[in-house]
Coordinates of C-alpha atoms in Angstrom, one line a residue:
Chain A
M1 CA 189.7 248.7 49.7
T2 CA 186.3 250.1 50.3
M3 CA 183.9 250.8 47.5
A4 CA 184.4 254.5 47.6
T5 CA 188.2 254.5 47.4
Q6 CA 188.1 251.8 44.7
R7 CA 185.7 254.0 42.7
L8 CA 187.9 257.0 43.2
S9 CA 191.1 255.2 42.1
T10 CA 189.5 253.8 39.0
L11 CA 188.1 257.2 38.2
F12 CA 191.4 259.0 38.5
F13 CA 193.9 256.4 37.6
R14 CA 191.9 254.7 34.8
H15 CA 192.9 251.1 35.5
A16 CA 196.6 251.6 35.2
A17 CA 198.8 248.7 36.2
P18 CA 200.4 249.2 39.7
A19 CA 203.8 248.8 38.0
T20 CA 203.1 251.8 35.7
L21 CA 202.1 254.0 38.6
L22 CA 205.2 253.0 40.5
R23 CA 207.4 253.8 37.5
I24 CA 205.8 257.2 37.1
A25 CA 206.2 257.9 40.9
A26 CA 209.8 256.8 40.8
T27 CA 210.9 258.9 37.8
S28 CA 209.1 261.9 39.3
V29 CA 210.9 261.5 42.6
L30 CA 214.2 261.1 40.8
S31 CA 213.7 264.2 38.7
L32 CA 212.6 266.1 41.8
A33 CA 215.8 265.1 43.5
L34 CA 217.9 266.1 40.5
T35 CA 216.3 269.6 40.4
L36 CA 216.8 269.9 44.2
A37 CA 220.5 269.1 43.8
G38 CA 220.7 271.7 41.0
L39 CA 219.1 274.3 43.3
L40 CA 221.6 273.5 46.1
A41 CA 224.5 273.8 43.7
V42 CA 223.3 277.2 42.5
T43 CA 222.8 278.6 46.0
F44 CA 226.2 277.3 47.0
A45 CA 227.8 278.7 43.9
M46 CA 226.2 282.1 44.6
S47 CA 227.5 282.2 48.1
A48 CA 231.0 281.1 47.0
L49 CA 231.1 283.7 44.2
S50 CA 229.7 286.5 46.4
P51 CA 232.2 289.3 47.1
I52 CA 230.5 289.8 50.5
D53 CA 232.9 288.4 53.2
P54 CA 230.9 286.9 56.1
A55 CA 234.0 286.6 58.2
L56 CA 234.9 290.2 57.8
Q57 CA 231.2 291.1 58.6
Q58 CA 231.5 289.1 61.8
V59 CA 234.8 290.4 63.1
G60 CA 234.8 293.9 61.6
D61 CA 237.7 295.5 59.8
H62 CA 239.7 296.4 62.9
A63 CA 240.3 292.7 63.8
S64 CA 243.7 291.2 63.9
A65 CA 244.8 288.8 61.2
A66 CA 244.6 285.9 63.7
T67 CA 241.0 286.7 64.7
Y68 CA 240.0 287.0 61.1
A69 CA 241.6 283.7 60.2
Q70 CA 239.8 282.1 63.1
A71 CA 236.5 283.5 61.9
R72 CA 237.2 282.2 58.4
H73 CA 237.9 278.8 59.8
A74 CA 234.8 278.8 62.0
L75 CA 232.7 279.7 59.0
D76 CA 234.3 277.0 56.9
L77 CA 235.6 279.6 54.4
D78 CA 239.2 278.3 54.3
A79 CA 238.5 274.8 53.0
P80 CA 238.7 274.0 49.2
L81 CA 235.4 274.5 47.3
P82 CA 234.3 270.9 46.8
E83 CA 234.9 270.2 50.5
R84 CA 232.9 273.3 51.4
F85 CA 230.0 272.1 49.3
V86 CA 230.0 268.8 51.1
H87 CA 230.1 270.6 54.5
Y88 CA 227.2 272.9 53.2
L89 CA 225.1 269.8 52.3
D90 CA 225.9 268.2 55.6
R91 CA 224.9 271.3 57.6
L92 CA 221.6 271.5 55.6
C93 CA 220.8 267.9 56.4
H94 CA 221.1 268.8 60.1
G95 CA 218.8 271.8 59.7
D96 CA 221.7 274.2 60.1
L97 CA 221.2 277.2 57.7
G98 CA 223.7 279.3 59.5
V99 CA 223.3 282.4 61.7
S100 CA 221.9 285.7 60.3
T101 CA 224.6 288.3 60.3
A102 CA 222.0 291.0 60.8
T103 CA 220.2 289.6 63.9
G104 CA 222.6 287.0 65.2
Q105 CA 219.7 284.4 65.2
P106 CA 219.7 281.0 63.5
V107 CA 218.2 281.5 60.0
L108 CA 216.1 278.3 60.2
G109 CA 214.2 279.6 63.2
E110 CA 213.6 282.9 61.6
L111 CA 212.4 281.3 58.4
R112 CA 210.0 279.1 60.4
E113 CA 208.5 282.2 62.0
V114 CA 208.0 284.1 58.7
F115 CA 207.0 281.2 56.4
P116 CA 203.4 280.8 57.6
A117 CA 202.5 284.4 56.8
T118 CA 203.6 284.0 53.2
F119 CA 201.9 280.6 52.9
E120 CA 198.6 282.1 54.3
L121 CA 198.7 285.2 52.0
S122 CA 199.5 283.3 48.8
T123 CA 197.2 280.4 49.5
I124 CA 194.2 282.6 50.1
A125 CA 195.0 284.6 47.0
L126 CA 195.3 281.3 45.0
L127 CA 191.9 280.0 46.2
L128 CA 190.2 283.3 45.2
S129 CA 191.9 283.6 41.8
A130 CA 191.4 279.9 41.0
M131 CA 187.7 280.0 41.7
A132 CA 187.2 283.3 39.8
G133 CA 189.5 282.3 37.0
V134 CA 187.9 278.8 36.4
G135 CA 184.5 280.5 36.7
L136 CA 185.3 283.1 34.0
A137 CA 186.8 280.4 31.8
L138 CA 183.6 278.2 32.1
L139 CA 181.5 281.2 31.2
S140 CA 183.5 282.1 28.2
A141 CA 183.6 278.4 27.0
R142 CA 179.8 278.2 27.4
W143 CA 179.3 281.4 25.3
P144 CA 182.4 281.6 23.1
G145 CA 182.9 284.9 21.3
S146 CA 181.0 286.9 23.9
W147 CA 182.2 289.9 25.9
I148 CA 183.6 287.6 28.5
D149 CA 186.4 286.7 26.1
S150 CA 187.4 290.4 26.0
V151 CA 187.3 290.6 29.8
I152 CA 189.6 287.6 30.1
R153 CA 192.0 289.0 27.4
I154 CA 192.2 292.4 29.1
I155 CA 192.7 291.0 32.6
S156 CA 195.4 288.6 31.4
L157 CA 197.1 291.4 29.4
L158 CA 197.2 293.7 32.4
G159 CA 198.2 290.9 34.7
S160 CA 201.3 290.1 32.7
S161 CA 202.2 293.8 32.2
V162 CA 201.7 295.5 35.5
P163 CA 204.6 296.0 37.9
I164 CA 203.0 294.5 41.0
F165 CA 205.1 296.6 43.5
W166 CA 203.7 299.8 41.8
L167 CA 200.1 298.5 41.7
G168 CA 200.4 297.8 45.5
L169 CA 201.5 301.4 46.1
V170 CA 198.7 302.8 43.9
A171 CA 196.1 300.6 45.7
L172 CA 197.4 301.8 49.1
A173 CA 197.2 305.4 48.0
L174 CA 193.7 305.0 46.7
F175 CA 191.9 302.4 48.9
Y176 CA 193.7 303.1 52.2
A177 CA 194.9 306.8 52.2
H178 CA 192.2 308.3 50.1
W179 CA 189.0 306.3 50.6
H180 CA 189.8 304.5 53.9
W181 CA 188.2 301.2 52.5
A182 CA 191.0 298.9 53.5
G183 CA 193.7 298.6 56.1
G184 CA 197.1 300.2 55.6
P185 CA 200.6 298.7 55.7
G186 CA 201.3 295.9 58.3
R187 CA 199.2 292.9 59.1
L188 CA 197.2 294.3 62.0
D189 CA 196.4 297.8 63.5
D190 CA 199.1 298.9 65.8
A191 CA 196.9 298.3 68.9
Y192 CA 196.9 294.6 68.1
E193 CA 200.3 294.2 66.5
Y194 CA 202.2 294.0 69.8
T195 CA 199.5 292.5 72.0
I196 CA 198.5 289.4 70.2
D197 CA 200.5 286.1 70.5
M198 CA 201.3 284.5 67.1
P199 CA 201.7 280.8 67.9
S200 CA 200.7 279.6 64.4
G201 CA 202.1 282.6 62.5
L202 CA 198.9 282.7 60.5
V203 CA 197.4 286.1 61.3
L204 CA 193.8 285.2 60.6
V205 CA 194.0 282.1 62.9
D206 CA 195.9 283.8 65.7
S207 CA 193.7 287.0 65.7
W208 CA 190.6 284.8 65.8
H209 CA 191.9 282.8 68.8
S210 CA 193.3 285.9 70.6
G211 CA 189.8 286.7 72.0
M212 CA 190.5 290.5 71.5
P213 CA 187.5 292.2 70.1
G214 CA 188.2 293.7 66.7
A215 CA 191.5 291.8 66.2
F216 CA 190.1 289.5 63.5
A217 CA 188.4 292.3 61.7
S218 CA 191.6 294.2 61.7
A219 CA 193.5 291.3 60.3
V220 CA 190.9 290.9 57.5
K221 CA 191.0 294.6 56.7
H222 CA 194.8 294.5 56.4
M223 CA 194.7 291.4 54.3
L224 CA 192.1 292.7 51.8
L225 CA 194.4 294.7 49.6
P226 CA 197.4 292.4 49.3
V227 CA 195.2 289.3 48.7
L228 CA 193.1 291.0 46.0
L229 CA 196.2 292.4 44.5
L230 CA 197.9 289.0 44.3
A231 CA 194.7 287.3 43.1
S232 CA 194.1 289.8 40.3
Y233 CA 197.8 289.4 39.3
V234 CA 197.3 285.7 38.4
L235 CA 193.6 285.7 37.6
G236 CA 194.1 286.5 34.0
S237 CA 196.6 283.7 33.3
I238 CA 194.4 281.1 35.1
A239 CA 191.3 282.2 33.1
R240 CA 193.0 282.4 29.8
L241 CA 194.8 279.1 30.0
T242 CA 191.8 277.2 31.4
R243 CA 189.6 278.7 28.6
T244 CA 192.1 277.4 26.0
A245 CA 192.0 273.9 27.6
L246 CA 188.2 273.9 27.8
L247 CA 187.8 275.1 24.2
G248 CA 190.3 272.5 22.9
E249 CA 188.3 269.7 24.7
L250 CA 185.0 271.0 23.4
H251 CA 186.1 270.0 19.8
Q252 CA 186.5 266.3 20.8
E253 CA 184.2 263.7 19.3
Y254 CA 182.8 262.6 22.6
V255 CA 181.3 266.1 22.9
T256 CA 179.5 265.7 19.6
L257 CA 178.3 262.3 20.7
A258 CA 176.9 263.7 23.9
R259 CA 175.3 266.5 22.0
A260 CA 173.7 264.0 19.6
K261 CA 172.4 262.1 22.5
G262 CA 170.6 265.2 23.6
A263 CA 172.8 266.6 26.5
G264 CA 172.6 270.3 27.0
S265 CA 175.6 272.6 26.5
S266 CA 176.0 273.4 30.2
W267 CA 175.7 269.8 31.2
I268 CA 178.4 268.7 28.7
L269 CA 180.7 271.5 29.9
L270 CA 180.4 270.7 33.6
H271 CA 180.1 266.9 33.5
H272 CA 182.2 265.9 30.5
V273 CA 184.6 268.6 29.5
L274 CA 185.6 270.0 32.9
P275 CA 186.7 266.7 34.5
N276 CA 188.7 265.9 31.4
C277 CA 190.5 269.2 31.8
A278 CA 191.7 268.3 35.3
G279 CA 195.3 267.8 34.1
P280 CA 195.8 271.1 32.3
M281 CA 193.9 273.0 35.0
L282 CA 196.1 271.5 37.7
T283 CA 199.2 272.7 35.8
V284 CA 197.7 276.1 35.3
I285 CA 196.9 276.5 39.0
A286 CA 200.3 275.2 40.1
L287 CA 201.9 277.8 37.8
A288 CA 199.8 280.5 39.3
Y289 CA 200.8 279.3 42.8
T290 CA 204.5 279.7 42.0
N291 CA 203.9 283.1 40.4
L292 CA 202.0 284.1 43.6
L293 CA 204.9 283.1 45.8
Q294 CA 207.2 285.3 43.7
G295 CA 204.6 288.1 43.7
A296 CA 204.3 287.8 47.5
V297 CA 208.0 288.8 47.8
L298 CA 207.3 292.2 46.3
T299 CA 203.8 292.6 47.8
E300 CA 204.9 291.9 51.3
T301 CA 207.7 294.4 50.9
V302 CA 205.3 297.1 49.7
F303 CA 202.7 296.4 52.3
A304 CA 205.3 295.9 55.1
R305 CA 203.8 292.5 56.0
P306 CA 206.1 290.2 57.9
G307 CA 206.7 287.1 55.8
L308 CA 209.3 285.2 53.8
G309 CA 209.3 287.9 51.0
R310 CA 210.0 290.8 53.3
Y311 CA 212.5 288.7 55.1
L312 CA 214.3 288.2 51.8
T313 CA 214.2 291.8 50.7
N314 CA 215.4 292.9 54.2
A315 CA 218.3 290.4 54.0
L316 CA 219.2 291.7 50.5
F317 CA 219.2 295.3 51.9
Y318 CA 221.6 294.3 54.8
G319 CA 223.8 292.0 52.7
D320 CA 222.9 289.2 55.1
V321 CA 224.3 286.2 53.2
P322 CA 223.0 283.3 55.3
A323 CA 219.5 284.8 55.4
I324 CA 219.4 285.5 51.6
L325 CA 220.5 281.9 50.9
G326 CA 218.0 280.5 53.4
A327 CA 215.1 282.4 52.1
T328 CA 216.0 281.6 48.5
L329 CA 216.4 277.9 49.3
V330 CA 213.0 277.7 51.0
L331 CA 211.2 279.5 48.1
G332 CA 213.1 277.3 45.7
I333 CA 212.1 274.1 47.5
A334 CA 208.5 275.3 47.6
F335 CA 208.7 275.9 43.8
I336 CA 210.3 272.5 43.1
L337 CA 207.8 270.7 45.3
I338 CA 204.8 272.4 43.6
N339 CA 206.2 271.8 40.1
G340 CA 207.2 268.2 40.9
T341 CA 204.0 267.1 42.5
T342 CA 201.9 268.7 39.7
D343 CA 204.0 266.9 37.1
M344 CA 203.5 263.6 38.8
L345 CA 199.8 264.1 39.4
V346 CA 199.2 265.2 35.8
R347 CA 201.0 262.1 34.5
L348 CA 199.1 259.8 37.0
L349 CA 195.7 261.4 36.1
D350 CA 196.1 261.4 32.3
P351 CA 196.5 258.0 30.7
R352 CA 197.7 259.7 27.5
Q353 CA 200.8 261.0 29.3
R354 CA 202.0 257.7 30.7
Chain B
M22 CA 222.1 280.1 -0.1
N23 CA 224.2 281.8 2.6
L24 CA 223.0 282.9 6.0
S25 CA 222.5 286.5 5.2
A26 CA 220.4 285.8 2.1
Q27 CA 218.3 283.4 4.2
L28 CA 217.8 286.0 6.9
F29 CA 216.9 288.5 4.2
T30 CA 214.2 286.3 2.7
L31 CA 213.0 285.7 6.3
I32 CA 212.7 289.4 7.0
D33 CA 211.2 290.4 3.7
F34 CA 209.9 293.6 5.1
A35 CA 207.1 295.0 2.9
P36 CA 204.7 292.0 2.9
R37 CA 205.3 291.4 6.5
L38 CA 204.4 295.0 7.3
R39 CA 201.2 294.8 5.3
R40 CA 200.3 291.6 7.1
G41 CA 201.2 293.1 10.4
L42 CA 198.9 296.0 9.9
R43 CA 196.0 293.6 9.7
S44 CA 196.4 292.9 13.4
P45 CA 195.2 295.9 15.5
A46 CA 197.0 294.5 18.6
A47 CA 200.4 294.3 16.8
T48 CA 199.9 297.7 15.2
I49 CA 199.1 299.4 18.5
G50 CA 201.9 297.6 20.4
A51 CA 204.5 298.4 17.6
S52 CA 203.4 302.0 17.4
V53 CA 203.8 302.6 21.2
L54 CA 207.2 300.9 21.1
L55 CA 208.3 303.0 18.2
I56 CA 207.4 306.1 20.1
V57 CA 209.2 305.0 23.2
I58 CA 212.3 304.0 21.2
I59 CA 212.3 307.4 19.5
V60 CA 211.9 309.1 22.9
A61 CA 214.8 307.1 24.3
A62 CA 217.0 307.8 21.3
F63 CA 216.4 311.5 21.3
A64 CA 216.3 312.0 25.1
P65 CA 218.8 314.9 25.2
W66 CA 216.7 316.9 22.7
L67 CA 213.2 316.0 24.1
A68 CA 213.8 316.3 27.8
P69 CA 212.9 319.8 29.1
S70 CA 215.7 319.8 31.6
D71 CA 218.7 317.9 33.0
P72 CA 217.4 314.7 34.7
L73 CA 220.1 314.9 37.4
R74 CA 219.8 318.6 38.2
Q75 CA 218.5 319.0 41.8
D76 CA 216.6 322.0 43.1
I77 CA 215.6 321.5 46.7
A78 CA 213.5 324.7 46.6
L79 CA 211.3 323.0 44.0
R80 CA 211.0 319.6 45.5
L81 CA 207.8 317.6 45.3
R82 CA 206.0 320.1 43.1
P83 CA 202.7 318.8 41.7
P84 CA 202.3 318.4 37.9
G85 CA 201.8 321.8 36.3
A86 CA 203.4 324.4 34.1
G87 CA 207.2 324.3 34.2
H88 CA 207.3 320.7 35.4
W89 CA 204.6 318.9 33.4
L90 CA 204.8 315.7 35.6
G91 CA 205.9 317.4 38.8
T92 CA 209.3 317.1 40.6
D93 CA 210.6 314.3 42.9
N94 CA 212.0 314.5 46.4
L95 CA 215.2 316.1 45.3
G96 CA 213.5 318.6 43.1
R97 CA 214.4 316.8 39.8
D98 CA 212.0 317.2 36.9
I99 CA 210.1 313.9 36.6
L100 CA 209.3 314.2 32.9
S101 CA 213.0 314.5 32.1
R102 CA 213.9 311.6 34.3
L103 CA 211.1 309.6 32.7
I104 CA 212.4 310.3 29.2
Y105 CA 216.0 309.4 30.1
G106 CA 214.8 306.4 32.1
A107 CA 213.5 304.8 28.9
R108 CA 217.1 304.2 27.9
P109 CA 218.2 301.8 30.6
T110 CA 214.8 300.1 30.6
L111 CA 214.8 299.4 26.9
G112 CA 218.5 299.1 26.5
I113 CA 219.2 296.6 29.3
A114 CA 216.2 294.5 28.5
A115 CA 217.3 294.3 24.8
L116 CA 220.8 293.3 25.9
V117 CA 219.4 290.6 28.2
M118 CA 217.5 289.2 25.3
A119 CA 220.5 289.4 22.9
A120 CA 222.5 287.4 25.4
A121 CA 219.9 284.9 26.5
A122 CA 218.0 284.0 23.4
P123 CA 220.9 282.9 21.2
I124 CA 222.3 280.7 24.0
G125 CA 218.9 279.1 24.6
L126 CA 218.4 278.6 20.8
L127 CA 221.9 277.1 20.5
I128 CA 221.3 274.6 23.4
G129 CA 217.9 273.6 22.0
I130 CA 219.0 273.1 18.5
V131 CA 222.1 271.1 19.5
A132 CA 219.9 269.0 21.9
G133 CA 217.2 268.4 19.2
Y134 CA 219.7 267.7 16.4
V135 CA 222.3 265.6 18.1
G136 CA 219.8 263.6 20.3
G137 CA 220.9 260.8 22.7
W138 CA 222.8 261.6 25.8
T139 CA 223.6 265.2 24.8
E140 CA 219.9 265.9 24.5
R141 CA 219.1 264.3 27.8
V142 CA 221.7 266.2 29.7
L143 CA 220.9 269.5 28.1
M144 CA 217.2 269.2 28.5
R145 CA 217.5 268.1 32.0
L146 CA 219.6 271.2 32.7
T147 CA 216.9 273.3 31.0
D148 CA 214.1 271.7 33.1
I149 CA 216.1 272.3 36.3
V150 CA 216.5 276.0 35.6
L151 CA 212.8 276.2 34.5
A152 CA 211.8 274.8 37.9
F153 CA 213.6 277.6 39.7
P154 CA 211.9 280.7 41.1
Q155 CA 213.3 283.1 38.5
L156 CA 212.6 286.4 40.1
V157 CA 213.8 285.2 43.5
L158 CA 217.0 283.8 42.1
A159 CA 217.6 287.0 40.2
L160 CA 217.1 289.0 43.4
A161 CA 219.4 286.7 45.4
F162 CA 222.0 286.7 42.6
A163 CA 222.0 290.5 42.3
G164 CA 222.0 290.9 46.1
L165 CA 224.9 288.5 46.6
L166 CA 227.1 289.5 43.7
G167 CA 226.6 293.2 44.3
A168 CA 223.9 295.6 43.1
G169 CA 224.4 297.1 39.7
T170 CA 223.4 297.2 36.1
F171 CA 225.6 294.4 34.9
N172 CA 224.8 291.9 37.7
G173 CA 221.1 292.6 37.5
A174 CA 221.1 292.0 33.8
L175 CA 223.2 288.9 34.1
A176 CA 220.9 287.6 36.8
V177 CA 217.8 288.0 34.6
A178 CA 219.6 286.6 31.5
L179 CA 220.6 283.4 33.4
T180 CA 216.9 282.6 34.1
I181 CA 215.3 283.2 30.7
W182 CA 217.3 281.1 28.3
P183 CA 215.5 277.8 29.1
S184 CA 212.3 278.7 27.3
Y185 CA 214.3 279.3 24.1
A186 CA 216.0 276.0 24.5
R187 CA 212.6 274.2 24.8
L188 CA 211.2 276.0 21.8
A189 CA 214.3 275.4 19.6
R190 CA 214.4 271.7 20.5
T191 CA 210.7 271.2 19.7
E192 CA 211.2 272.8 16.3
T193 CA 214.4 271.0 15.6
L194 CA 212.9 267.6 16.4
S195 CA 210.0 268.4 14.0
I196 CA 212.3 268.8 11.1
R197 CA 215.2 266.5 12.1
D198 CA 214.1 263.8 9.7
S199 CA 212.6 266.0 7.1
D200 CA 213.4 265.8 3.3
Y201 CA 214.4 269.4 3.6
L202 CA 217.4 268.6 5.8
A203 CA 218.1 265.4 4.0
A204 CA 218.5 267.4 0.8
A205 CA 220.8 269.9 2.5
R206 CA 222.9 267.0 3.9
M207 CA 223.0 265.4 0.4
L208 CA 224.4 268.6 -0.9
G209 CA 227.3 268.2 1.5
I210 CA 226.2 270.8 4.0
R211 CA 227.4 269.6 7.4
S212 CA 227.5 270.4 11.1
S213 CA 227.4 274.0 12.1
R214 CA 226.5 275.4 8.7
L215 CA 223.5 273.0 8.6
L216 CA 222.4 274.0 12.1
W217 CA 222.8 277.8 11.5
G218 CA 221.8 277.9 7.9
H219 CA 218.9 275.4 7.8
V220 CA 217.7 274.6 11.3
L221 CA 217.9 278.1 13.0
P222 CA 215.7 279.9 10.4
I223 CA 212.9 277.4 11.2
C224 CA 213.0 278.4 14.9
L225 CA 213.2 282.1 14.4
P226 CA 209.5 282.8 13.6
F227 CA 208.6 281.2 16.9
A228 CA 211.4 282.8 18.7
H229 CA 210.3 286.4 17.9
V230 CA 206.9 285.9 19.5
R231 CA 208.7 284.6 22.6
V232 CA 211.1 287.6 22.5
A233 CA 208.3 290.1 22.5
L234 CA 206.7 288.3 25.5
D235 CA 210.0 288.0 27.3
M236 CA 210.8 291.6 26.8
A237 CA 207.8 292.5 28.9
A238 CA 208.7 289.9 31.6
T239 CA 212.4 291.1 31.5
I240 CA 211.4 294.7 31.9
L241 CA 209.2 293.8 34.9
S242 CA 212.1 291.8 36.5
L243 CA 214.6 294.5 35.9
S244 CA 212.4 297.2 37.3
S245 CA 211.7 295.0 40.3
L246 CA 215.4 294.9 40.8
G247 CA 215.5 298.6 40.4
F248 CA 212.7 299.1 42.8
L249 CA 214.6 297.1 45.5
G250 CA 217.8 299.1 44.8
L251 CA 219.6 296.1 43.2
G252 CA 219.6 297.3 39.6
V253 CA 220.7 300.5 37.9
Q254 CA 222.3 302.6 40.7
P255 CA 221.3 306.2 41.5
P256 CA 221.5 309.0 40.3
T257 CA 220.9 307.4 36.9
P258 CA 217.1 307.6 36.2
E259 CA 215.5 304.2 36.0
W260 CA 211.8 303.6 36.1
G261 CA 211.7 300.9 38.9
A262 CA 214.1 303.0 41.1
M263 CA 211.9 306.0 40.5
V264 CA 208.9 304.2 41.8
A265 CA 210.9 303.3 44.9
D266 CA 211.8 307.0 45.4
G267 CA 208.1 307.9 45.2
S268 CA 207.0 305.1 47.6
K269 CA 208.1 307.2 50.6
V270 CA 205.7 310.0 49.6
I271 CA 203.0 307.9 48.0
F272 CA 200.2 309.2 50.3
D273 CA 200.9 312.9 49.8
Q274 CA 202.7 313.2 46.5
W275 CA 201.3 310.2 44.6
W276 CA 202.6 311.3 41.2
V277 CA 206.2 310.7 42.0
A278 CA 205.6 306.9 42.1
A279 CA 202.5 306.8 39.9
V280 CA 204.2 308.3 36.8
P281 CA 207.2 305.9 36.3
G282 CA 205.1 302.9 37.2
A283 CA 202.5 303.8 34.6
A284 CA 205.4 304.0 32.1
I285 CA 206.5 300.5 32.9
L286 CA 202.9 299.3 32.6
I287 CA 202.5 301.0 29.2
I288 CA 205.7 299.6 27.7
C289 CA 204.9 296.1 28.9
V290 CA 201.3 296.3 27.5
A291 CA 202.9 297.3 24.2
F292 CA 205.3 294.3 24.1
N293 CA 202.5 291.9 25.1
L294 CA 200.1 293.3 22.5
L295 CA 202.9 293.0 19.9
A296 CA 203.4 289.4 21.0
D297 CA 199.7 288.6 20.9
G298 CA 199.4 290.2 17.4
L299 CA 202.4 288.3 16.1
R300 CA 201.0 285.1 17.4
D301 CA 197.6 285.8 15.9
L302 CA 199.1 286.5 12.6
G303 CA 200.3 282.9 12.7
D304 CA 203.2 281.0 11.5
P305 CA 204.8 283.4 8.9
R306 CA 206.1 280.4 7.0
H307 CA 202.7 279.8 5.6
G308 CA 201.6 283.4 5.5

């Protein structure tokens, strides 16, 4: 191990025995697997309970009984439930999420196409809101009781009360239709939408590499409103929860000691308190990320942006069972991975939680 | 002391009201809610016209005399639809809470009190559901089982019980070995009477803050379902579905979508203010 990595590992893992770290990692992975199994059971149960008949959808209601029976067999609908669940898991392991009844395309391929857009949108919104939120929290912890507290309280109150689909519509009406400050629905102006290749699926990257003048600017203009909308949606909860963590830490004795030794308030906040809040902050930001992914479902729908969210709402509209299950599964797995890795990191970072 | 007497001392109204008025947040939130509840209850008398009556000649009228909040794309009076729309919004959210909170509390109390394997299995189940994307699952559930009021409500209820289970377990653990319960046991109070009469009342003060918070979240989830056409079905007026109706004309007739969305915002702010106020007032046991 080089000096730097050694320093990093003692800084973060605080001299924990390797066996302890291994135990934490193992229990975390086990609980992740259990949660994943739960998710699979739930999605399977939903598809089994659904009154929508995929076989009927496929063959139509004029088909003969024999054709219908054949379709049921082909779709594995005639086997007993436990056997169907095993088959379902087996197909998932082979990357087979079924064929969309609306488009006739394999669901996995469609999900692969739409996922990057949602990832891009929610990650940019997360970066923005995390920086602004932690900044606000630091300011309010530095000057407790000031007007910044009220700002945080109001933003967080509005963030947890506003229907995001409505805020999106209002933002479109004001900033696009009325003032022309931002791009409208879609991810690009029409001139670029059908002329640019999307190899990565990330609209900012692809428009940058397209070499078409104005394409990148168009992508940014169209991303402005949805990103700001999503960022403001979680900004309040990040700021409020981080503030609570910082204020709690400020009452610790080591802060009094640092103060007695002559350290300034800002120095203590940035060099002692902030690093010690890494665990809670990680949790807060992970929570915001999962909220953003859910918010993106409605935001993409309102802004007509291609992505996992709009894919899901379209599938719901058409009663496209494999597409609904596939999109739910991908979002669920993203959730479980975010929650699971955060749990593990927090326990690894904080010796008190081992 | 029997359960009803316990509940009665728990909800001793007058001192609570006096204490509650000390929190401006709780007072404002409760007042707004009271107004909305009254409006919902007396909708037939307050609404200026029938919320379902269509008049194509009068479609998409701007707010003004005759139609104070304008008319929608079928010429229906938006104010009347807004007033009637308070009913499903409040009613279904209340039903969801009434179904989910007791189940969550039961699971949490049993897990905390019994301990051992029961606790491990129940809390693992709770954690699993907590790790799910709740809105997405509710959408998928409502989409797969068929759009409609009941399925939408059930979908939301299935995703909110875990927070009550967590809360109830924490509170139950904190008093499991207390003298208070030991005394109750010594008096011969056992099993379900002990849990309902002695453990549950300890959890309730914490649960009501949670209920106020969850009412806002539930109303948002239900109106999202309505917005996507998966909740209350037309022509019944529902605020989320009304926003969806207005989304087609948002650039020209903005009020059709703006008005019902603002109503959702106001009622959720009221519930969140109430929750904040109740929390600030602190643990009522020591009040």
